[in-house]
């Protein structure tokens, strides 16, 4: 078994963690909103009792009551975070030690959304986790358990904090929804690829769903994981009965499902919400006679963003070459001023043109390359889901990039020079990544293929000494220019073949360099590419605008039997028009594109520029109705069909906000000022945070001279009632966008009626219609903002 100390000492087939803490505390009277970790200081006995129950049930490791004990959550409490964590670990330690068992320091999510979708920066998250692990380690924790994570980026911050500040083993589990992804869109495969790369000791899933609903997710984790897999399900699918959250399944049913997982290969078990010592006891007993499955090293090479894994070697994967300043004046100019708009635009364009991975080089001598690399990675990850090839000869730039990257990147590059290997390999080991190995060393690039193979061998062997697996090495046999070194062209092709045969590693080549200095470069590029692909090239770095080069890749995949039944080929070339239009496409590089795509891609400054441009010829409302709303509808569709995930949804909404700021200014400038017509209260109902539509209604109403008291979104019923009463309001406008929140709209209307407030109520939002509005007792339904204004005019004219 591959368990690191101190878990080796168990010498057991399976390891058992404990079950729920939170729901156990709720059963003992903890109220919603109370911070459960405070009990470590105020009522240690209750925590001890829960720990003891689990230890007696057979848990090998108990989890400290420190899940939410971070400075952000505790800064408004009267308790010192260090005291809370120390007490939590010590209580658990006392109980565990007398039975020879261990304590895991529990780290849960911080409770805020990470950048770029939210405000929590990576380094802030890191600092909060760092504080927790330092205190927890000092208090005597035996390992760190990072759990219930929805955001891969936050998880990475926690893992780095644990590994950089302690030598404790790190276990990590994420939480998945019924659609098989975390809230932020990470799928099980991507989680495995990233967490293994970051060097955790065990990984898996906790909370989420009940054990039977988790089976599919667990299967996928087991398929890709080379390290021990851990599962801590809830006691069934949680459901809400209007008062309490209920977990339905029995310890027997729970343990039956755990036994199925054990037979598939899961080695570490425990329970989450709704479980208690009976669940752990039943699981220990159900697994007693099961023979564990050996954990095998999985043989695949993968890189990923937070929501998209690319397996190298499964077909040809194209790296887009255009985010590189060489020969690109606009990009150079922007790099000097720190502007990322070229980078964002090229990321989106190359993705649309078929790149699977984006090359990223920000190297200019006169700029701070480290800062720029960090900024560029964040900018790209905000707008596309493709993995990135972080390209720089400078190890500090590679390190900065690898640190802020969300997922597992390609790190480009190392070479056969001793001092470079010494600097780059520790970075690759620490952050995880596939590393491009250039076949050049202190003596330069060998002329012969054999010479380059030797350097590749040296790099692979040295990497192994750092614990870097051969499957994570991508060898670059270096494309030399045909016009200057014609004889060596075939040596490169031969080297690719030899490297593949001898080491079985993946290979990469920058293709365009072959034709430098010769006319009609595209002809040479295509031909060289075909030769290299035949020799075993996996990752061509190309200009995705060159349709001919992409044609070669598509054709090669058919002829090499990689594109089964030519499915992909037929989907591209089945319709002639498609290819023609692609060839005819103007260089989108320089054009602004339309507002709809700027919103869908989430590129804020482009959306702002286009909006300003549009406002010169179009009415503000026209832009809202014909550009913004259709774009958001498309975003909604893409979200539903899982083409995008929550971070992209948020990014599009943020982009609309920026665009709407200018529109709002224009509407207000053009409005009828100083005509006071009356007061209106507007709110998005409780539980709903969608407010773009409500804000449009507000701006239009103000534009028509109404005074709007905007209560915001997710508004308590009581607050609406009180505001209406205190301000003697004649018209209330309620907005709701989700089927699940329309019920709160009804409750709000009921409360207004029950309080006998003499106001009219208008409702709106995408899920409503006239029928529904009638059903829930509203006076009016407005399908859009314009109609809401008409209704207001009517109400106030009486
Ligand atoms: Co979310 N979201 N979202 N979302 N989001 C929807 C609504 C959804 C349909 C997407 C989808 O799955 N296809 C889906 C709801 C499914 C359902 O219940 N049927 C959904 C979901 C599931 C979610 C989350 C649960 C996702 C998650 O966390 N897993 C989460 C919800 C969190 C919560 O509320 N508790 C969530 C989060 C978000 C963001 C924060 C990322 C963001 C909102 C940002 C913000 O508003 N500040 C967001 C967005 C942008 C959308 C979509 C894409 C666009 C909504 C929008 O702004 N439309 C949306 C899909 C869609 O609707 N196409 C979707 C444009 C806006 C102008 O239209 O609000 O309808 P609308 O307003 C219109 C009219 O309806 C009317 O006037 C406006 C036009 O003039 N109107 C009124 C509206 N209110 C009115 C009030 C009136 C009168 C007229 O009188 C008072």
GROMACS .gro file of N, CA, C and O in nm, residues 40-41 64-66 69-71 79-91 93 103-107 126-144 161-162 164-168:
model
  212
   40UNK      N    1  -1.586   2.394   2.126
   40UNK     CA    2  -1.455   2.341   2.169
   40UNK      C    3  -1.410   2.412   2.297
   40UNK      O    4  -1.343   2.354   2.382
   41UNK      N    5  -1.445   2.542   2.304
   41UNK     CA    6  -1.401   2.622   2.417
   41UNK      C    7  -1.508   2.625   2.527
   41UNK      O    8  -1.477   2.622   2.645
   64UNK      N    9  -1.115   1.662   1.386
   64UNK     CA   10  -1.132   1.768   1.486
   64UNK      C   11  -1.251   1.858   1.450
   64UNK      O   12  -1.284   1.875   1.332
   65UNK      N   13  -1.311   1.916   1.550
   65UNK     CA   14  -1.426   2.005   1.528
   65UNK      C   15  -1.375   2.144   1.489
   65UNK      O   16  -1.386   2.240   1.565
   66UNK      N   17  -1.316   2.150   1.367
   66UNK     CA   18  -1.255   2.277   1.324
   66UNK      C   19  -1.294   2.313   1.180
   66UNK      O   20  -1.232   2.400   1.119
   69UNK      N   21  -1.351   2.674   1.122
   69UNK     CA   22  -1.275   2.761   1.213
   69UNK      C   23  -1.170   2.841   1.137
   69UNK      O   24  -1.051   2.814   1.144
   70UNK      N   25  -1.215   2.939   1.061
   70UNK     CA   26  -1.118   3.026   0.994
   70UNK      C   27  -1.141   3.171   1.037
   70UNK      O   28  -1.250   3.207   1.083
   71UNK      N   29  -1.038   3.251   1.018
   71UNK     CA   30  -1.042   3.389   1.069
   71UNK      C   31  -1.159   3.469   1.011
   71UNK      O   32  -1.217   3.552   1.081
   79UNK      N   33  -1.444   3.509   1.988
   79UNK     CA   34  -1.349   3.401   2.016
   79UNK      C   35  -1.225   3.411   1.930
   79UNK      O   36  -1.232   3.446   1.812
   80UNK      N   37  -1.113   3.378   1.993
   80UNK     CA   38  -0.986   3.381   1.923
   80UNK      C   39  -0.972   3.251   1.843
   80UNK      O   40  -0.988   3.142   1.898
   81UNK      N   41  -0.944   3.265   1.715
   81UNK     CA   42  -0.945   3.149   1.626
   81UNK      C   43  -0.842   3.044   1.669
   81UNK      O   44  -0.866   2.923   1.661
   82UNK      N   45  -0.726   3.092   1.714
   82UNK     CA   46  -0.622   2.998   1.756
   82UNK      C   47  -0.668   2.913   1.875
   82UNK      O   48  -0.646   2.793   1.879
   83UNK      N   49  -0.738   2.978   1.969
   83UNK     CA   50  -0.789   2.904   2.086
   83UNK      C   51  -0.890   2.798   2.041
   83UNK      O   52  -0.891   2.686   2.093
   84UNK      N   53  -0.975   2.836   1.947
   84UNK     CA   54  -1.082   2.745   1.903
   84UNK      C   55  -1.020   2.622   1.835
   84UNK      O   56  -1.059   2.508   1.863
   85UNK      N   57  -0.922   2.645   1.748
   85UNK     CA   58  -0.860   2.532   1.676
   85UNK      C   59  -0.779   2.446   1.774
   85UNK      O   60  -0.790   2.323   1.775
   86UNK      N   61  -0.700   2.512   1.857
   86UNK     CA   62  -0.617   2.437   1.952
   86UNK      C   63  -0.705   2.350   2.041
   86UNK      O   64  -0.678   2.230   2.058
   87UNK      N   65  -0.810   2.408   2.092
   87UNK     CA   66  -0.899   2.330   2.179
   87UNK      C   67  -0.960   2.214   2.102
   87UNK      O   68  -0.966   2.101   2.152
   88UNK      N   69  -1.001   2.240   1.977
   88UNK     CA   70  -1.065   2.136   1.896
   88UNK      C   71  -0.973   2.017   1.874
   88UNK      O   72  -1.013   1.901   1.888
   89UNK      N   73  -0.848   2.046   1.841
   89UNK     CA   74  -0.753   1.937   1.815
   89UNK      C   75  -0.719   1.865   1.945
   89UNK      O   76  -0.714   1.742   1.950
   90UNK      N   77  -0.700   1.942   2.049
   90UNK     CA   78  -0.660   1.880   2.178
   90UNK      C   79  -0.769   1.787   2.233
   90UNK      O   80  -0.739   1.678   2.282
   91UNK      N   81  -0.893   1.831   2.222
   91UNK     CA   82  -1.003   1.746   2.271
   91UNK      C   83  -1.001   1.613   2.197
   91UNK      O   84  -1.009   1.505   2.256
   93UNK      N   85  -0.754   1.480   2.035
   93UNK     CA   86  -0.628   1.410   2.064
   93UNK      C   87  -0.640   1.330   2.194
   93UNK      O   88  -0.600   1.214   2.201
  103UNK      N   89  -0.579   1.178   1.485
  103UNK     CA   90  -0.667   1.294   1.469
  103UNK      C   91  -0.634   1.368   1.339
  103UNK      O   92  -0.519   1.400   1.312
  104UNK      N   93  -0.739   1.392   1.262
  104UNK     CA   94  -0.723   1.472   1.140
  104UNK      C   95  -0.768   1.613   1.168
  104UNK      O   96  -0.878   1.634   1.220
  105UNK      N   97  -0.683   1.709   1.133
  105UNK     CA   98  -0.723   1.850   1.145
  105UNK      C   99  -0.819   1.878   1.030
  105UNK      O  100  -0.784   1.862   0.913
  106UNK      N  101  -0.938   1.920   1.064
  106UNK     CA  102  -1.041   1.939   0.961
  106UNK      C  103  -1.037   2.081   0.904
  106UNK      O  104  -1.042   2.179   0.978
  107UNK      N  105  -1.029   2.091   0.772
  107UNK     CA  106  -1.037   2.220   0.704
  107UNK      C  107  -1.153   2.217   0.605
  107UNK      O  108  -1.152   2.137   0.512
  126UNK      N  109  -0.507   3.121   0.087
  126UNK     CA  110  -0.386   3.050   0.132
  126UNK      C  111  -0.351   3.091   0.276
  126UNK      O  112  -0.326   3.006   0.362
  127UNK      N  113  -0.353   3.221   0.302
  127UNK     CA  114  -0.313   3.270   0.436
  127UNK      C  115  -0.409   3.219   0.545
  127UNK      O  116  -0.367   3.183   0.654
  128UNK      N  117  -0.538   3.217   0.512
  128UNK     CA  118  -0.635   3.169   0.612
  128UNK      C  119  -0.610   3.022   0.643
  128UNK      O  120  -0.609   2.980   0.759
  129UNK      N  121  -0.588   2.941   0.539
  129UNK     CA  122  -0.561   2.798   0.561
  129UNK      C  123  -0.428   2.779   0.633
  129UNK      O  124  -0.414   2.692   0.718
  130UNK      N  125  -0.331   2.862   0.596
  130UNK     CA  126  -0.198   2.850   0.657
  130UNK      C  127  -0.209   2.867   0.809
  130UNK      O  128  -0.153   2.788   0.886
  131UNK      N  129  -0.283   2.967   0.850
  131UNK     CA  130  -0.300   2.991   0.993
  131UNK      C  131  -0.362   2.868   1.060
  131UNK      O  132  -0.319   2.822   1.166
  132UNK      N  133  -0.463   2.812   0.994
  132UNK     CA  134  -0.530   2.695   1.052
  132UNK      C  135  -0.434   2.577   1.067
  132UNK      O  136  -0.432   2.511   1.171
  133UNK      N  137  -0.354   2.550   0.961
  133UNK     CA  138  -0.269   2.430   0.969
  133UNK      C  139  -0.154   2.448   1.069
  133UNK      O  140  -0.117   2.354   1.138
  134UNK      N  141  -0.103   2.569   1.077
  134UNK     CA  142   0.007   2.591   1.171
  134UNK      C  143  -0.043   2.567   1.315
  134UNK      O  144   0.019   2.495   1.394
  135UNK      N  145  -0.160   2.624   1.345
  135UNK     CA  146  -0.215   2.607   1.480
  135UNK      C  147  -0.252   2.460   1.504
  135UNK      O  148  -0.222   2.403   1.610
  136UNK      N  149  -0.314   2.398   1.405
  136UNK     CA  150  -0.358   2.259   1.419
  136UNK      C  151  -0.243   2.163   1.439
  136UNK      O  152  -0.248   2.071   1.520
  137UNK      N  153  -0.137   2.188   1.365
  137UNK     CA  154  -0.017   2.103   1.376
  137UNK      C  155   0.043   2.116   1.517
  137UNK      O  156   0.078   2.018   1.582
  138UNK      N  157   0.051   2.242   1.559
  138UNK     CA  158   0.109   2.269   1.691
  138UNK      C  159   0.026   2.201   1.802
  138UNK      O  160   0.079   2.151   1.901
  139UNK      N  161  -0.101   2.196   1.781
  139UNK     CA  162  -0.189   2.135   1.882
  139UNK      C  163  -0.184   1.983   1.879
  139UNK      O  164  -0.242   1.918   1.964
  140UNK      N  165  -0.119   1.927   1.777
  140UNK     CA  166  -0.098   1.782   1.778
  140UNK      C  167  -0.171   1.701   1.672
  140UNK      O  168  -0.176   1.578   1.682
  141UNK      N  169  -0.225   1.767   1.569
  141UNK     CA  170  -0.294   1.690   1.464
  141UNK      C  171  -0.197   1.594   1.395
  141UNK      O  172  -0.079   1.624   1.380
  142UNK      N  173  -0.249   1.477   1.353
  142UNK     CA  174  -0.163   1.378   1.288
  142UNK      C  175  -0.169   1.387   1.136
  142UNK      O  176  -0.082   1.335   1.067
  143UNK      N  177  -0.274   1.443   1.084
  143UNK     CA  178  -0.285   1.463   0.941
  143UNK      C  179  -0.382   1.577   0.915
  143UNK      O  180  -0.450   1.623   1.009
  144UNK      N  181  -0.386   1.621   0.789
  144UNK     CA  182  -0.478   1.730   0.753
  144UNK      C  183  -0.585   1.672   0.662
  144UNK      O  184  -0.553   1.601   0.566
  161UNK      N  185  -0.113   2.530   0.143
  161UNK     CA  186  -0.094   2.578   0.281
  161UNK      C  187  -0.053   2.462   0.371
  161UNK      O  188   0.039   2.475   0.453
  162UNK      N  189  -0.117   2.348   0.354
  162UNK     CA  190  -0.085   2.233   0.439
  162UNK      C  191   0.055   2.180   0.408
  162UNK      O  192   0.132   2.149   0.499
  164UNK      N  193   0.311   2.332   0.254
  164UNK     CA  194   0.423   2.426   0.272
  164UNK      C  195   0.451   2.458   0.418
  164UNK      O  196   0.557   2.507   0.452
  165UNK      N  197   0.352   2.430   0.504
  165UNK     CA  198   0.370   2.470   0.644
  165UNK      C  199   0.370   2.355   0.743
  165UNK      O  200   0.385   2.378   0.863
  166UNK      N  201   0.350   2.233   0.691
  166UNK     CA  202   0.362   2.116   0.778
  166UNK      C  203   0.417   2.001   0.694
  166UNK      O  204   0.426   2.012   0.572
  167UNK      N  205   0.453   1.894   0.761
  167UNK     CA  206   0.493   1.773   0.687
  167UNK      C  207   0.387   1.665   0.704
  167UNK      O  208   0.411   1.547   0.678
  168UNK      N  209   0.270   1.705   0.749
  168UNK     CA  210   0.163   1.608   0.776
  168UNK      C  211   0.108   1.552   0.645
  168UNK      O  212   0.104   1.621   0.544
   0.00000   0.00000   0.00000
